[in-house]
């Protein structure tokens, strides 16, 4: 299933076990307080703009921050009498026919990424029961795990680097998608990845090193796939030497490598000798093994 369709599919399944009339599923970052992804089911996408415009008068967000991971019913935060007379209702929810609201937020403290899941009902007399609130809480965890897994599968196919782990970041180095393997590696070697990445993106660099880590950047729409790995012995090689190693690993002869690079076979041989010295090896088989 395409990654772009996963959340719609997941919400459709959720609707079969926890009835709702409309829903939103969004992710963002605590630093920017902006939504990076926005998915809606049976409610206008304009709801996100309305939520942002009324954020300062929406009491449910303070409750969500205080109890992350636990579903919050708007009816438990503000009485019906006050809510239906409140500008929040008349400006943000009434235009979309929304009468009942059950919302939950999950924040990954390591990455700073938050996920907001809100279910809506359009019948004022059909509130959310205590059992339904507990059900949303348990299902949110499984939805997040499945969503992260799908993102990482898509990320692996996009990065094309089997030796590293990847994340999706914006031009400020802020995470949009990341998993624990990436965070484990980063946190072991560098304190402030975000600042370093933002600096190199601004310089237009596609590959850079920070301490013992090597980063590679690839454009991903308006974002970037950021792949990181530990430094490798082959990183000592020049670009020409790396090209020769690539030819060796592909099983090419000196003559074939020389022809493809516009060199003489003897020059290729001399380069290979220097490569062996740099890597402290003595044979093609060792070179191939080191490259794998």
Short mmCIF file of C-alpha atoms in Angstrom, two decimals, residues 22-230:
data_model
loop_
_atom_site.label_atom_id
_atom_site.label_comp_id
_atom_site.label_asym_id
_atom_site.label_seq_id
_atom_site.Cartn_x
_atom_site.Cartn_y
_atom_site.Cartn_z
CA UNK A 22 -15.09 12.77 10.91
CA UNK A 23 -11.46 12.64 11.97
CA UNK A 24 -8.09 14.33 11.65
CA UNK A 25 -4.65 12.76 11.99
CA UNK A 26 -1.71 15.14 11.97
CA UNK A 27 1.96 15.18 12.88
CA UNK A 28 4.23 18.09 13.66
CA UNK A 29 7.20 19.16 15.77
CA UNK A 30 7.09 20.70 19.23
CA UNK A 31 9.69 23.30 18.24
CA UNK A 32 7.65 24.79 15.40
CA UNK A 33 4.14 23.92 16.66
CA UNK A 34 3.25 23.46 13.00
CA UNK A 35 1.53 20.51 11.36
CA UNK A 36 3.85 18.70 8.95
CA UNK A 37 1.29 16.18 7.74
CA UNK A 38 -2.48 16.56 7.67
CA UNK A 39 -4.99 13.78 7.03
CA UNK A 40 -8.75 14.27 7.22
CA UNK A 41 -11.67 11.88 6.94
CA UNK A 42 -15.15 13.28 6.20
CA UNK A 43 -14.23 16.76 7.38
CA UNK A 44 -12.85 19.67 5.36
CA UNK A 45 -9.04 20.11 5.42
CA UNK A 46 -9.78 23.73 6.31
CA UNK A 47 -10.34 22.48 9.86
CA UNK A 48 -6.57 22.72 10.40
CA UNK A 49 -6.55 26.44 9.61
CA UNK A 50 -9.53 26.93 11.92
CA UNK A 51 -7.78 25.04 14.72
CA UNK A 52 -4.67 27.18 14.33
CA UNK A 53 -6.68 30.42 14.32
CA UNK A 54 -8.49 29.47 17.54
CA UNK A 55 -5.57 27.82 19.33
CA UNK A 56 -5.36 30.54 21.98
CA UNK A 57 -8.97 29.99 23.08
CA UNK A 58 -9.05 26.19 22.78
CA UNK A 59 -8.83 24.66 26.29
CA UNK A 60 -8.41 21.11 25.04
CA UNK A 61 -4.80 21.68 23.95
CA UNK A 62 -3.64 22.53 27.47
CA UNK A 63 -5.35 19.39 28.73
CA UNK A 64 -3.68 17.32 25.99
CA UNK A 65 -0.23 18.66 26.89
CA UNK A 66 -0.75 17.80 30.55
CA UNK A 67 -1.89 14.24 29.82
CA UNK A 68 -0.07 13.07 26.65
CA UNK A 69 -1.34 9.82 25.21
CA UNK A 70 -4.68 10.00 27.03
CA UNK A 71 -7.82 10.86 25.04
CA UNK A 72 -9.50 14.09 26.12
CA UNK A 73 -13.19 14.71 25.55
CA UNK A 74 -14.04 18.38 25.04
CA UNK A 75 -17.09 17.76 27.24
CA UNK A 76 -14.73 16.90 30.13
CA UNK A 77 -12.80 20.15 29.69
CA UNK A 78 -15.64 22.62 29.31
CA UNK A 79 -19.34 22.23 30.05
CA UNK A 80 -21.76 21.91 27.14
CA UNK A 81 -23.49 25.10 28.20
CA UNK A 82 -20.27 27.11 27.99
CA UNK A 83 -18.87 25.30 24.95
CA UNK A 84 -21.83 25.79 22.64
CA UNK A 85 -21.92 29.50 23.50
CA UNK A 86 -18.14 29.87 23.16
CA UNK A 87 -16.43 31.55 20.17
CA UNK A 88 -14.37 28.36 19.81
CA UNK A 89 -17.49 26.41 18.88
CA UNK A 90 -19.03 29.08 16.66
CA UNK A 91 -15.77 29.84 14.79
CA UNK A 92 -13.99 26.49 14.67
CA UNK A 93 -16.42 23.60 15.00
CA UNK A 94 -19.96 24.69 14.16
CA UNK A 95 -19.07 25.59 10.52
CA UNK A 96 -18.06 21.94 9.99
CA UNK A 97 -21.05 20.46 11.81
CA UNK A 98 -18.83 19.19 14.64
CA UNK A 99 -20.63 18.67 17.95
CA UNK A 100 -18.54 16.15 19.90
CA UNK A 101 -14.73 16.00 20.07
CA UNK A 102 -12.41 13.28 21.35
CA UNK A 103 -8.75 14.14 20.95
CA UNK A 104 -5.40 12.65 21.93
CA UNK A 105 -1.81 13.66 21.38
CA UNK A 106 1.39 11.66 21.56
CA UNK A 107 4.83 13.27 21.71
CA UNK A 108 8.10 11.47 21.09
CA UNK A 109 10.38 13.21 23.57
CA UNK A 110 13.53 12.09 21.75
CA UNK A 111 12.61 13.35 18.29
CA UNK A 112 10.20 16.12 19.24
CA UNK A 113 7.60 14.80 16.79
CA UNK A 114 4.00 14.92 18.00
CA UNK A 115 0.95 13.12 16.61
CA UNK A 116 -2.58 14.46 17.00
CA UNK A 117 -5.58 12.18 16.50
CA UNK A 118 -9.04 13.69 16.89
CA UNK A 119 -12.40 12.02 16.30
CA UNK A 120 -15.53 14.04 15.63
CA UNK A 121 -19.23 13.31 15.88
CA UNK A 122 -21.87 15.48 14.26
CA UNK A 123 -24.75 14.49 16.56
CA UNK A 124 -24.71 16.45 19.82
CA UNK A 125 -26.66 13.71 21.56
CA UNK A 126 -24.09 11.05 20.61
CA UNK A 127 -21.20 11.69 22.98
CA UNK A 128 -18.17 9.46 23.53
CA UNK A 129 -18.48 6.84 26.26
CA UNK A 130 -15.80 5.94 28.81
CA UNK A 131 -15.26 2.64 26.99
CA UNK A 132 -14.72 4.44 23.68
CA UNK A 133 -12.16 6.75 25.27
CA UNK A 134 -10.21 3.76 26.58
CA UNK A 135 -10.43 2.12 23.17
CA UNK A 136 -8.99 5.17 21.42
CA UNK A 137 -6.13 5.27 23.92
CA UNK A 138 -5.14 1.66 23.23
CA UNK A 139 -5.60 1.95 19.47
CA UNK A 140 -3.54 5.14 19.21
CA UNK A 141 -0.40 3.26 20.25
CA UNK A 142 -0.91 0.62 17.56
CA UNK A 143 -1.69 3.24 14.91
CA UNK A 144 1.52 5.11 15.72
CA UNK A 145 3.63 1.95 15.58
CA UNK A 146 2.14 0.93 12.24
CA UNK A 147 2.50 4.43 10.81
CA UNK A 148 6.15 4.69 11.86
CA UNK A 149 6.88 1.26 10.41
CA UNK A 150 5.34 2.24 7.07
CA UNK A 151 7.32 5.49 7.01
CA UNK A 152 10.58 3.71 7.67
CA UNK A 153 9.94 1.12 4.96
CA UNK A 154 9.31 3.92 2.48
CA UNK A 155 12.38 5.74 3.77
CA UNK A 156 14.65 2.74 3.30
CA UNK A 157 13.55 2.36 -0.31
CA UNK A 158 14.13 6.08 -0.90
CA UNK A 159 17.55 6.39 0.75
CA UNK A 160 19.09 3.48 -1.15
CA UNK A 161 21.84 3.19 1.50
CA UNK A 162 21.99 -0.20 3.18
CA UNK A 163 24.93 0.85 5.41
CA UNK A 164 23.18 3.70 7.20
CA UNK A 165 19.97 4.70 8.92
CA UNK A 166 17.77 7.51 7.67
CA UNK A 167 15.39 10.24 8.77
CA UNK A 168 13.34 12.89 6.99
CA UNK A 169 14.19 16.48 7.96
CA UNK A 170 13.37 19.97 6.76
CA UNK A 171 15.86 22.70 5.84
CA UNK A 172 16.22 23.58 9.53
CA UNK A 173 17.19 20.03 10.44
CA UNK A 174 13.89 19.43 12.24
CA UNK A 175 12.66 15.84 12.15
CA UNK A 176 9.57 14.99 10.13
CA UNK A 177 10.03 11.20 10.36
CA UNK A 178 12.61 9.20 12.30
CA UNK A 179 12.97 5.90 14.13
CA UNK A 180 14.84 4.75 17.22
CA UNK A 181 17.75 3.19 15.30
CA UNK A 182 18.60 6.59 13.86
CA UNK A 183 18.20 8.35 17.21
CA UNK A 184 20.32 5.72 18.99
CA UNK A 185 23.21 6.31 16.59
CA UNK A 186 22.93 10.10 16.64
CA UNK A 187 22.66 10.41 20.41
CA UNK A 188 25.76 8.25 20.89
CA UNK A 189 28.03 10.54 18.88
CA UNK A 190 26.63 14.07 18.57
CA UNK A 191 24.79 16.48 20.86
CA UNK A 192 23.17 18.93 18.45
CA UNK A 193 22.46 17.30 15.11
CA UNK A 194 19.83 19.85 14.13
CA UNK A 195 22.20 22.83 14.08
CA UNK A 196 24.89 20.95 12.16
CA UNK A 197 22.46 19.65 9.55
CA UNK A 198 20.84 23.06 9.04
CA UNK A 199 24.26 24.62 8.47
CA UNK A 200 25.28 22.07 5.85
CA UNK A 201 21.90 22.26 4.08
CA UNK A 202 22.31 26.05 3.87
CA UNK A 203 25.72 25.48 2.27
CA UNK A 204 24.19 23.13 -0.31
CA UNK A 205 26.34 20.17 0.75
CA UNK A 206 25.18 16.66 -0.15
CA UNK A 207 27.63 14.83 2.11
CA UNK A 208 29.42 15.93 5.25
CA UNK A 209 31.05 14.51 8.35
CA UNK A 210 30.51 15.43 11.98
CA UNK A 211 32.95 13.68 14.28
CA UNK A 212 32.69 9.96 13.62
CA UNK A 213 29.49 10.24 11.61
CA UNK A 214 29.05 10.68 7.86
CA UNK A 215 25.79 12.28 6.66
CA UNK A 216 24.29 12.12 3.17
CA UNK A 217 21.46 14.40 2.04
CA UNK A 218 19.00 13.70 -0.76
CA UNK A 219 16.12 16.01 -1.74
CA UNK A 220 12.69 14.57 -0.91
CA UNK A 221 10.17 17.04 -2.25
CA UNK A 222 10.52 20.12 -0.06
CA UNK A 223 12.25 17.98 2.58
CA UNK A 224 15.43 15.90 2.73
CA UNK A 225 16.27 12.27 3.35
CA UNK A 226 19.16 12.39 5.80
CA UNK A 227 21.17 9.16 5.99
CA UNK A 228 23.89 8.71 8.60
CA UNK A 229 26.51 6.03 9.18
CA UNK A 230 29.75 5.63 11.08
#
